[in-house]
Short mmCIF file of N, CA and C in Angstrom, two decimals:
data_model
loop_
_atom_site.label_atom_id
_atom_site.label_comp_id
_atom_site.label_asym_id
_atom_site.label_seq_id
_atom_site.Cartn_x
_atom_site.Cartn_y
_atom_site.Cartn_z
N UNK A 4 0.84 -1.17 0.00
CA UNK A 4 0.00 0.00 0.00
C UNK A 4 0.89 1.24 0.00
N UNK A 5 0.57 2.19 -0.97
CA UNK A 5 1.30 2.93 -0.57
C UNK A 5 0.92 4.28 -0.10
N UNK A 6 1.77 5.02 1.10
CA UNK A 6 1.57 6.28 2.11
C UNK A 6 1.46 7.20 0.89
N UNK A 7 0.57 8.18 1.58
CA UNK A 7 0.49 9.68 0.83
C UNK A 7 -0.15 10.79 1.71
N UNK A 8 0.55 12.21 1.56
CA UNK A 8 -0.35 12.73 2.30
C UNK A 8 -2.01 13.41 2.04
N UNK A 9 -2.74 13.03 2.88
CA UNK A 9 -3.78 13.53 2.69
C UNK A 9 -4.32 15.00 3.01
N UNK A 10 -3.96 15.38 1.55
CA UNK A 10 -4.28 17.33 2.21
C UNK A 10 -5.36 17.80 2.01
N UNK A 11 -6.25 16.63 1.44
CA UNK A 11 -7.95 17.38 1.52
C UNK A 11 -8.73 17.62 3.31
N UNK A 12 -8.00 15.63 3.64
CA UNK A 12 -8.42 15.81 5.24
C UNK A 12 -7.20 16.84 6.18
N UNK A 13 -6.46 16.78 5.98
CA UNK A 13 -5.63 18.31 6.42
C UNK A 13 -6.22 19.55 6.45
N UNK A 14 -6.73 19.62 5.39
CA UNK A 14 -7.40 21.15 5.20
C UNK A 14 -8.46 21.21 6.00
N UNK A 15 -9.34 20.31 5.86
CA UNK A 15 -10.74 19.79 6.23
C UNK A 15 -10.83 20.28 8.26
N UNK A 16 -9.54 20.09 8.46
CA UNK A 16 -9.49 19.86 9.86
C UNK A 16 -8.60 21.19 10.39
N UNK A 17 -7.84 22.09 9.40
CA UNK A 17 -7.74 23.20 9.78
C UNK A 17 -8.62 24.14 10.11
N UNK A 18 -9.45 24.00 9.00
CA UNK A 18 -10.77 25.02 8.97
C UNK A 18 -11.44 24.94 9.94
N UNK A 19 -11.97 23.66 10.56
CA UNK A 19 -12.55 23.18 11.92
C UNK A 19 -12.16 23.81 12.48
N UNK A 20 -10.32 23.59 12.77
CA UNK A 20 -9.93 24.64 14.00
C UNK A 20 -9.93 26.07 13.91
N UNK A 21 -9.89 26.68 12.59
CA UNK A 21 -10.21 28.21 12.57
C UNK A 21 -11.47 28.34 13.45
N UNK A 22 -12.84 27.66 13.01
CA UNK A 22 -14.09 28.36 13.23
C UNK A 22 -13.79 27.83 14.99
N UNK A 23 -13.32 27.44 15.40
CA UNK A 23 -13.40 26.17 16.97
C UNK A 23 -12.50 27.74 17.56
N UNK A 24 -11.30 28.14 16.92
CA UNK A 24 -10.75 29.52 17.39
C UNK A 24 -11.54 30.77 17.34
N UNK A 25 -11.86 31.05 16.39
CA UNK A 25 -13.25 31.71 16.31
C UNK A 25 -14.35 31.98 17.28
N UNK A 26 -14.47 30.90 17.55
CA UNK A 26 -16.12 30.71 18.59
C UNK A 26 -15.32 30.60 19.89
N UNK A 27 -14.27 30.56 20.07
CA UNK A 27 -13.56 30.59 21.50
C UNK A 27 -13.29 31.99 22.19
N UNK A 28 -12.79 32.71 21.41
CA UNK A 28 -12.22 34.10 21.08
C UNK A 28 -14.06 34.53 21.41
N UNK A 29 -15.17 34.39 21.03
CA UNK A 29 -15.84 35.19 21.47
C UNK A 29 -16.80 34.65 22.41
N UNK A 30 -16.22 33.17 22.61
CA UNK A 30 -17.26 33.20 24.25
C UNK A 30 -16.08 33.97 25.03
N UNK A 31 -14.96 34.12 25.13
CA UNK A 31 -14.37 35.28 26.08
C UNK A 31 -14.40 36.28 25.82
N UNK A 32 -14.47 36.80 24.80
CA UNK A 32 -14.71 37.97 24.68
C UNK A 32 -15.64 38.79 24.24
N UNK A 33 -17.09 38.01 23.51
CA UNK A 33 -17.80 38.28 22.77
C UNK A 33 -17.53 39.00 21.15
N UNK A 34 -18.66 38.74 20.67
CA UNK A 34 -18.44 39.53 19.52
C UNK A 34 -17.73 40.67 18.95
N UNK A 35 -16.95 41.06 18.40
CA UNK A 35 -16.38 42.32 17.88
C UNK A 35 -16.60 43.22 16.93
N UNK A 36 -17.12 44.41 17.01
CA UNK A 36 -17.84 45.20 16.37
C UNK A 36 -18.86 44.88 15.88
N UNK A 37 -18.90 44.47 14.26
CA UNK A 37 -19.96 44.61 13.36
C UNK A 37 -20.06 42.44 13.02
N UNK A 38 -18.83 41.68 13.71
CA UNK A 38 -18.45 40.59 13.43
C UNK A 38 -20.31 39.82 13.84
N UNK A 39 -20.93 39.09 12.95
CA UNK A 39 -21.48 38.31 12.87
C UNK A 39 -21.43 36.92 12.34
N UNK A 40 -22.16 35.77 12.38
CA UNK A 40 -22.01 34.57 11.76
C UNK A 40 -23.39 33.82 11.51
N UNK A 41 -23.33 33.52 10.09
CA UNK A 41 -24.09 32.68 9.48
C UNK A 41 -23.83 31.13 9.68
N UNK A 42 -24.22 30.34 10.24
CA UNK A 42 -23.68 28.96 10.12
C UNK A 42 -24.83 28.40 9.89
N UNK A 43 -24.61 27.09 9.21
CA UNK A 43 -25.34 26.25 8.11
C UNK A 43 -24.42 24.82 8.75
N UNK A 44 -25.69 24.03 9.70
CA UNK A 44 -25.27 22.53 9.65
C UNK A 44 -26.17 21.55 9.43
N UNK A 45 -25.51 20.17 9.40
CA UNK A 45 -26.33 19.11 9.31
C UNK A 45 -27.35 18.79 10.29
N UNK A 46 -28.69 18.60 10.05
CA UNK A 46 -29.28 18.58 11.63
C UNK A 46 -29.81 17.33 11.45
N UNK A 47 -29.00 16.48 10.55
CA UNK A 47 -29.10 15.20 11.13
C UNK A 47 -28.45 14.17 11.22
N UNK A 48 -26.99 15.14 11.34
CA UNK A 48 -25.73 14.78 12.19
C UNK A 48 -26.19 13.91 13.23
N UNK A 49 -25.52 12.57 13.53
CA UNK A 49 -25.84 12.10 14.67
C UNK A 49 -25.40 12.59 16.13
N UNK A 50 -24.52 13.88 16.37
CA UNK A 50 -24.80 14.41 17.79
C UNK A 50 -24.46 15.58 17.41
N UNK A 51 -25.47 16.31 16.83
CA UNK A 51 -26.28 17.12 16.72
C UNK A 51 -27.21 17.19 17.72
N UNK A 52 -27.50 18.00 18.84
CA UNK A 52 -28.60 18.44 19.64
C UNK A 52 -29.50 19.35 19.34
N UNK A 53 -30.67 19.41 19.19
CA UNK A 53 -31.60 20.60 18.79
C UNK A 53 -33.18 19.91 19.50
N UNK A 54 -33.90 20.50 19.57
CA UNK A 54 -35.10 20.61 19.92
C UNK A 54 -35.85 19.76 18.75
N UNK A 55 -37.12 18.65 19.27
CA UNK A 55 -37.57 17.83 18.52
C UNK A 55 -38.45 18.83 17.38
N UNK A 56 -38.75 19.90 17.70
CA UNK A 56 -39.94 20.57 16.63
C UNK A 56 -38.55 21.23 15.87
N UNK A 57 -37.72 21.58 16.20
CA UNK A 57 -36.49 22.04 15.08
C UNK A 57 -35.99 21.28 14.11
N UNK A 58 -35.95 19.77 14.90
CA UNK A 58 -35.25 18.90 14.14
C UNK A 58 -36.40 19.02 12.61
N UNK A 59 -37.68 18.78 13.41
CA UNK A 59 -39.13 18.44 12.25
C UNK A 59 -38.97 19.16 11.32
N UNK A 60 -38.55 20.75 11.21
CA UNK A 60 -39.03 21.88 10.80
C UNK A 60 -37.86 22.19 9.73
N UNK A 61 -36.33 21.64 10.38
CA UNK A 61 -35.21 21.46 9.61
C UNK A 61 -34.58 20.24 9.06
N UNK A 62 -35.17 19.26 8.52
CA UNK A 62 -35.15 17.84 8.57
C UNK A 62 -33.61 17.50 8.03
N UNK A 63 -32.94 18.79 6.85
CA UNK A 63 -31.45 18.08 6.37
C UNK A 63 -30.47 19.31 6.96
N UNK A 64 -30.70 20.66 7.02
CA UNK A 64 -30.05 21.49 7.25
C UNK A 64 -30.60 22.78 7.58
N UNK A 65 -29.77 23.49 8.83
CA UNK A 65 -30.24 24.64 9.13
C UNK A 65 -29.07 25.68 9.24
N UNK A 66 -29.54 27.00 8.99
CA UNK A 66 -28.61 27.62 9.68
C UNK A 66 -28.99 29.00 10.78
N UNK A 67 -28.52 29.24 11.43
CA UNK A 67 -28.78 30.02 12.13
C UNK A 67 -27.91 31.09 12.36
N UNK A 68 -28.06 32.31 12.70
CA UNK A 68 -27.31 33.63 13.57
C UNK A 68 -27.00 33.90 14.36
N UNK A 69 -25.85 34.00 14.50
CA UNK A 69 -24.95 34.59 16.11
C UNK A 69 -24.91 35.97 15.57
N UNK A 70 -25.79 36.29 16.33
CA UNK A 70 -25.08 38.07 16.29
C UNK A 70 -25.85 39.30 17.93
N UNK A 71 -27.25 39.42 17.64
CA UNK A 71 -27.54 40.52 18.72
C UNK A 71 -27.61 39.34 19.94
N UNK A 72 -28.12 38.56 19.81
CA UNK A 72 -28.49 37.45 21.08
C UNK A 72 -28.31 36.54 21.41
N UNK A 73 -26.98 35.80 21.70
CA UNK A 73 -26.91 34.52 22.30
C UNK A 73 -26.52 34.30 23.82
N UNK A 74 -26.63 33.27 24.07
CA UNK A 74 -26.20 32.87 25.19
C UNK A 74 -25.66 31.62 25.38
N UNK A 75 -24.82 31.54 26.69
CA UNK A 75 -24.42 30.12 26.95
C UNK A 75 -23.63 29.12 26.28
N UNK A 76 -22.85 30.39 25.52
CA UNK A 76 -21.51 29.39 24.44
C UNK A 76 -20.67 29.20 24.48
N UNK A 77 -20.48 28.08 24.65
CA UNK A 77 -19.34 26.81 25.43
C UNK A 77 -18.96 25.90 23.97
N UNK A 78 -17.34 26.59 24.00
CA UNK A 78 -16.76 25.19 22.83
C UNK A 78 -15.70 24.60 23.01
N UNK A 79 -15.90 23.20 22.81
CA UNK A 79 -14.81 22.43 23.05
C UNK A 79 -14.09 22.06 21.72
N UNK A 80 -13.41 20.54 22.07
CA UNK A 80 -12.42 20.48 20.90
C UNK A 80 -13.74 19.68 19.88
N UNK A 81 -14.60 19.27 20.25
CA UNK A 81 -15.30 18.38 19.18
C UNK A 81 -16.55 19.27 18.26
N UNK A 82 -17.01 20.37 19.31
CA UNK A 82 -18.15 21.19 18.77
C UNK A 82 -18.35 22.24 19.81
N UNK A 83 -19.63 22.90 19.81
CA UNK A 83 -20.20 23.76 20.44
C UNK A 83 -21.47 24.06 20.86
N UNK A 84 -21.61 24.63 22.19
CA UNK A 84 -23.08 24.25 22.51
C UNK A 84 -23.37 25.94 22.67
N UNK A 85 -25.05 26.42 22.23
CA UNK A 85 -24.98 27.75 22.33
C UNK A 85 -26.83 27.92 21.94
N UNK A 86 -26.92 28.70 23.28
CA UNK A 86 -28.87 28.91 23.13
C UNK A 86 -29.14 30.17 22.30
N UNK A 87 -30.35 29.93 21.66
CA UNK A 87 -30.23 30.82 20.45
C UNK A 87 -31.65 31.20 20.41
N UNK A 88 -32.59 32.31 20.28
CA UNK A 88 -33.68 33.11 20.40
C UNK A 88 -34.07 32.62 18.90
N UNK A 89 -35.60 31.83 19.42
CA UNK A 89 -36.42 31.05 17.87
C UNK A 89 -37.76 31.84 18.29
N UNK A 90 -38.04 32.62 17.74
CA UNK A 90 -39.76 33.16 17.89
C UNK A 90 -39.70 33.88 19.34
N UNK A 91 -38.77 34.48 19.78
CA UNK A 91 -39.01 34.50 21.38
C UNK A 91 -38.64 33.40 22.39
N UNK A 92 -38.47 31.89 22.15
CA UNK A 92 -37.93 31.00 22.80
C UNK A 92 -36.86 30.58 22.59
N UNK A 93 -36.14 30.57 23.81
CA UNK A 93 -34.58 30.60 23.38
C UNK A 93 -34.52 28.88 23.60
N UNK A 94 -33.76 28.52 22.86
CA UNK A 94 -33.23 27.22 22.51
C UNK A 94 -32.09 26.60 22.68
N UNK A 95 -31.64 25.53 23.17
CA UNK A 95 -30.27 24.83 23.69
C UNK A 95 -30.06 24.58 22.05
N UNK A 96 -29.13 24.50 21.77
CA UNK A 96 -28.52 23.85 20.43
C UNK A 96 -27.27 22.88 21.12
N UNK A 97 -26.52 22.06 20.08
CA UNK A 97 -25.09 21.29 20.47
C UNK A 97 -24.57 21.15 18.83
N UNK A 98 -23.96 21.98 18.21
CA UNK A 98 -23.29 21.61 16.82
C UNK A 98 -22.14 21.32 16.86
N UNK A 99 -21.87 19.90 16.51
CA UNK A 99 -20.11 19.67 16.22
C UNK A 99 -19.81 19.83 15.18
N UNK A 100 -18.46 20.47 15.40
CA UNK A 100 -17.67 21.14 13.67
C UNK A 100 -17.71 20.46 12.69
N UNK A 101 -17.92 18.86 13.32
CA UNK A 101 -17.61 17.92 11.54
C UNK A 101 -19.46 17.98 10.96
N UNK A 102 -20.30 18.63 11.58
CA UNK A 102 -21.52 19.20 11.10
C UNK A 102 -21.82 20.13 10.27
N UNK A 103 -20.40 21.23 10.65
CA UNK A 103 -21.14 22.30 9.48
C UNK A 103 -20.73 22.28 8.40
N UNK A 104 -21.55 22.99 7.45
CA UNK A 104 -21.33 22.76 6.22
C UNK A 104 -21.14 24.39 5.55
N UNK A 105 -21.51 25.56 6.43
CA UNK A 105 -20.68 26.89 5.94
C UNK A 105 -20.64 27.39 7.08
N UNK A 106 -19.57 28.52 7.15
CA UNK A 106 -19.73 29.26 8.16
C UNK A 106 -18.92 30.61 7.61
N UNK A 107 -20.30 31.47 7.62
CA UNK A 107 -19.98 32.82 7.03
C UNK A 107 -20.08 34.56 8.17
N UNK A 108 -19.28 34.99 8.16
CA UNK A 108 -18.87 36.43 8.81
C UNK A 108 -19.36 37.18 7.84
N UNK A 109 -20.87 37.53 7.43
CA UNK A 109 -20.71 38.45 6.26
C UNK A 109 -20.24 40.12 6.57
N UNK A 110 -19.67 40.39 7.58
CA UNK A 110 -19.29 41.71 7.88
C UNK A 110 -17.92 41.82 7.32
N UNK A 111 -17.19 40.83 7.12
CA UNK A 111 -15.51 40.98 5.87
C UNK A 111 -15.95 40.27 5.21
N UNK A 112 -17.16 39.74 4.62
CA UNK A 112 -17.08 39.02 3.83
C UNK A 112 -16.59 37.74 3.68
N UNK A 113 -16.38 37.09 5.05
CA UNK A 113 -15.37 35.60 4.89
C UNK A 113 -16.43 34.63 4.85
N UNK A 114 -15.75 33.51 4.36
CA UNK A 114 -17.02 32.72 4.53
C UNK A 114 -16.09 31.04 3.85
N UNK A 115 -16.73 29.58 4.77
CA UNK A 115 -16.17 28.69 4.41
C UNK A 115 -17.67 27.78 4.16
N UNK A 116 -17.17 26.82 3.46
CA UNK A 116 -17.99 26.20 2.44
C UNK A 116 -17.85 24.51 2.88
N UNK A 117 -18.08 23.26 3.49
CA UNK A 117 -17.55 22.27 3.92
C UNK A 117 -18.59 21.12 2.78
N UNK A 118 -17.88 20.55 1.82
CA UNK A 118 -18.37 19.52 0.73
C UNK A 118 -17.82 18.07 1.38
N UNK A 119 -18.92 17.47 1.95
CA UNK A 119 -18.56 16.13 1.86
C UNK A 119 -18.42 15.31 0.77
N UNK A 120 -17.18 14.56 0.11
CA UNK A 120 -17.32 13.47 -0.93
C UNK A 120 -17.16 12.19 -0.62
N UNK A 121 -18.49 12.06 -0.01
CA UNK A 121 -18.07 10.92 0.62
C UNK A 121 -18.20 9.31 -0.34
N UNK A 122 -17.56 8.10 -0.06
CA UNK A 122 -17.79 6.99 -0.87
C UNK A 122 -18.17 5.86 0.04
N UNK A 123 -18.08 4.63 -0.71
CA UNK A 123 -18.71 3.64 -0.18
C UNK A 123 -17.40 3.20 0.92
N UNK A 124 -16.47 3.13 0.44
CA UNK A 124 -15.18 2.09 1.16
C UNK A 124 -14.98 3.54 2.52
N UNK A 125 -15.43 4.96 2.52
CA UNK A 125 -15.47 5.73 3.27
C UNK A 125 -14.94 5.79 4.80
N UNK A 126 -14.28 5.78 5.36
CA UNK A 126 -14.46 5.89 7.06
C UNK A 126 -15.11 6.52 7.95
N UNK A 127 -16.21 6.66 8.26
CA UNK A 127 -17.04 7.53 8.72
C UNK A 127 -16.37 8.45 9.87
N UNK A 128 -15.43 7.38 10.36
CA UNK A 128 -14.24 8.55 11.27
C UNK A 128 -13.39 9.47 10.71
N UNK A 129 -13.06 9.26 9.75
CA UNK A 129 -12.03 9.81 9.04
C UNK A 129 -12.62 11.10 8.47
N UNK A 130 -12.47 12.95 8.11
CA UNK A 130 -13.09 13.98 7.61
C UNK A 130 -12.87 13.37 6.19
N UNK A 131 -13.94 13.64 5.41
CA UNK A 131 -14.14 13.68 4.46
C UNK A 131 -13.20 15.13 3.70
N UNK A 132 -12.33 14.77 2.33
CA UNK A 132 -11.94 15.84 1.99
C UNK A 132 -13.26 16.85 1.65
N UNK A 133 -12.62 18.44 1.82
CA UNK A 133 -13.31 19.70 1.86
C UNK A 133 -13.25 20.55 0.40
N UNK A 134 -14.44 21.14 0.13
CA UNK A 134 -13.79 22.16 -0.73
C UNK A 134 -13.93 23.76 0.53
N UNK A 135 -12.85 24.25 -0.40
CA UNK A 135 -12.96 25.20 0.60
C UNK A 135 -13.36 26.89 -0.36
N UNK A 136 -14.17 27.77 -0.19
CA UNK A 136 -14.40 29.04 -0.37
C UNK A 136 -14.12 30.40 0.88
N UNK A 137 -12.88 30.96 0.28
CA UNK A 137 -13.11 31.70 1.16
C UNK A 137 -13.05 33.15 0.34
N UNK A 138 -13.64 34.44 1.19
CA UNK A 138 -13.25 35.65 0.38
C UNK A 138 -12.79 36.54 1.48
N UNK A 139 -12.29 37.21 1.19
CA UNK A 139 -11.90 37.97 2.19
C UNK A 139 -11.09 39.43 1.49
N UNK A 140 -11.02 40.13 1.87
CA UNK A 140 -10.04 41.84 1.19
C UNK A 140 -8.72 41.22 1.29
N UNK A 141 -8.07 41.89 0.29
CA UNK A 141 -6.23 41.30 0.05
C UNK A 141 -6.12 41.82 1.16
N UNK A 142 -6.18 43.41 2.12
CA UNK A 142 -5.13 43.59 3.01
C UNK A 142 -5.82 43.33 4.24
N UNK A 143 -7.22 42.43 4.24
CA UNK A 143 -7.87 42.11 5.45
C UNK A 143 -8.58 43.30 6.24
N UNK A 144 -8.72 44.62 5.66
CA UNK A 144 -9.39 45.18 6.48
C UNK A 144 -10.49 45.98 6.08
N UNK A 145 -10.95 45.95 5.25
CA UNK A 145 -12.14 46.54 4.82
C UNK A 145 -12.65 45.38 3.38
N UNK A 146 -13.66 45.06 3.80
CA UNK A 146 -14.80 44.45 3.12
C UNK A 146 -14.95 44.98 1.28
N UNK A 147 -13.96 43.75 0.51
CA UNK A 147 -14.29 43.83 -0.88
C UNK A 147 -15.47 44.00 -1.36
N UNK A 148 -15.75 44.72 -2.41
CA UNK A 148 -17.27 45.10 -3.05
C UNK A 148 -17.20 44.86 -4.47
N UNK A 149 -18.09 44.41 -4.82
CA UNK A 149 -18.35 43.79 -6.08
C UNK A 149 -17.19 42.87 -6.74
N UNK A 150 -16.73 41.57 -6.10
CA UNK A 150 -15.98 41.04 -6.08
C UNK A 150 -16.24 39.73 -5.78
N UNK A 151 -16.02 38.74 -6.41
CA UNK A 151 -16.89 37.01 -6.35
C UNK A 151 -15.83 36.57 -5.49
N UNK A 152 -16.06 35.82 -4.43
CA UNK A 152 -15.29 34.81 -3.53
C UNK A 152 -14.34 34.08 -4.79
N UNK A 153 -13.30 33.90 -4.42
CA UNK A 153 -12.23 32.62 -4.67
C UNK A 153 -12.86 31.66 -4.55
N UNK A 154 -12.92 30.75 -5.22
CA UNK A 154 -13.16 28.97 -4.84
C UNK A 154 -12.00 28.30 -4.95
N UNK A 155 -11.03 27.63 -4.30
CA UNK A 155 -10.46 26.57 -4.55
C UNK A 155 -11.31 25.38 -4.18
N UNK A 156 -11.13 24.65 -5.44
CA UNK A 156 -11.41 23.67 -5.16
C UNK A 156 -10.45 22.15 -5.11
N UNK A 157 -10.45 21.28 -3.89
CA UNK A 157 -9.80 20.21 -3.61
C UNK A 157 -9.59 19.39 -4.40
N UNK A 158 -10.86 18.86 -4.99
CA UNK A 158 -11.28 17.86 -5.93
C UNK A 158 -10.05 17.58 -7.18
N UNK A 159 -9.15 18.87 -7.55
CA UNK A 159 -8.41 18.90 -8.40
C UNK A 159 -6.87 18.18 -8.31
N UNK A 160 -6.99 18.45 -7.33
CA UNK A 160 -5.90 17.32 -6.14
C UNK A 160 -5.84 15.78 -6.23
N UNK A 161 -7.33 15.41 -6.22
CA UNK A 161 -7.29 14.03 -5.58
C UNK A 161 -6.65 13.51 -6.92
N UNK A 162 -6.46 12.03 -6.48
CA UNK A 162 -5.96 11.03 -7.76
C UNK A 162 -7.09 10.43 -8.26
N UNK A 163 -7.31 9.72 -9.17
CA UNK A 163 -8.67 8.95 -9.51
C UNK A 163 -8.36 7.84 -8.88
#
């Protein structure tokens, strides 16, 4: 058999730790300025936590907003748990990182994109390689305008 490195699941598992740094940085410190987040996960991830009428209502994917109101956000190395205002009722959530499938700051414009390809011979432990989208301003500080995200895509990598 022969070794190779795998830089789709490399990548796959950096990005994890960006957003895992991310969401750490603002349960201590909270949000920063105008910084919001769009996240988009599987909600039927098997530990995935959500409320049974959420699960009903979001049967493959949801995403939700961190921005004027959360509470109670606690992240570890596997995911994050964080109550979130639905109609007036605030809600326990539990999303682990190998769940989401974007997670966007639209205040710089950043934003990541998570493509499972997954196959049959698959490891369900193992991350599935990622494509990754990100955009962001060349000098990082003010928000590009009229300007399409970068895509790299992984896929171009693999071997057949």
């Amino acid at each position: 058999m022969t070794r190779s490195i795998d830089y789709g699941n490399l990548m796959h598992r950096a990005m994890r730790g960006l957003i895992q740094n991310v969401l750490q940085d603002v349960a201590e410190n909270g949000l920063p300025g105008e910084h919001h987040f769009f996240i988009t996960f599987d909600t039927g991830h098997p530990d995935v936590e959500l409320a049974d009428w959420l699960a009903d209502r979001y049967p493959g994917e949801m995403t939700v907003v961190m921005q004027h109101w959360y509470d109670n956000l606690e992240v570890t190395d596997e995911g994050f748990s964080i109550t979130l205002n639905f109609g007036d009722a605030p809600e326990p959530l539990y999303i682990p990182y190998d769940a989401i499938k974007t997670f966007v700051d639209p205040s710089v414009e950043f934003g990541l994109r998570f493509e499972n390809h997954n196959d049959d011979s698959a490891n369900s432990d193992v991350l599935a390689p990622a494509t990754l989208e990100l955009a962001q301003s060349e000098k990082g500080d003010k928000p590009v305008k009229d300007k399409d995200a970068d895509v790299v895509s992984l896929d171009s990598f693999r071997k057949p």
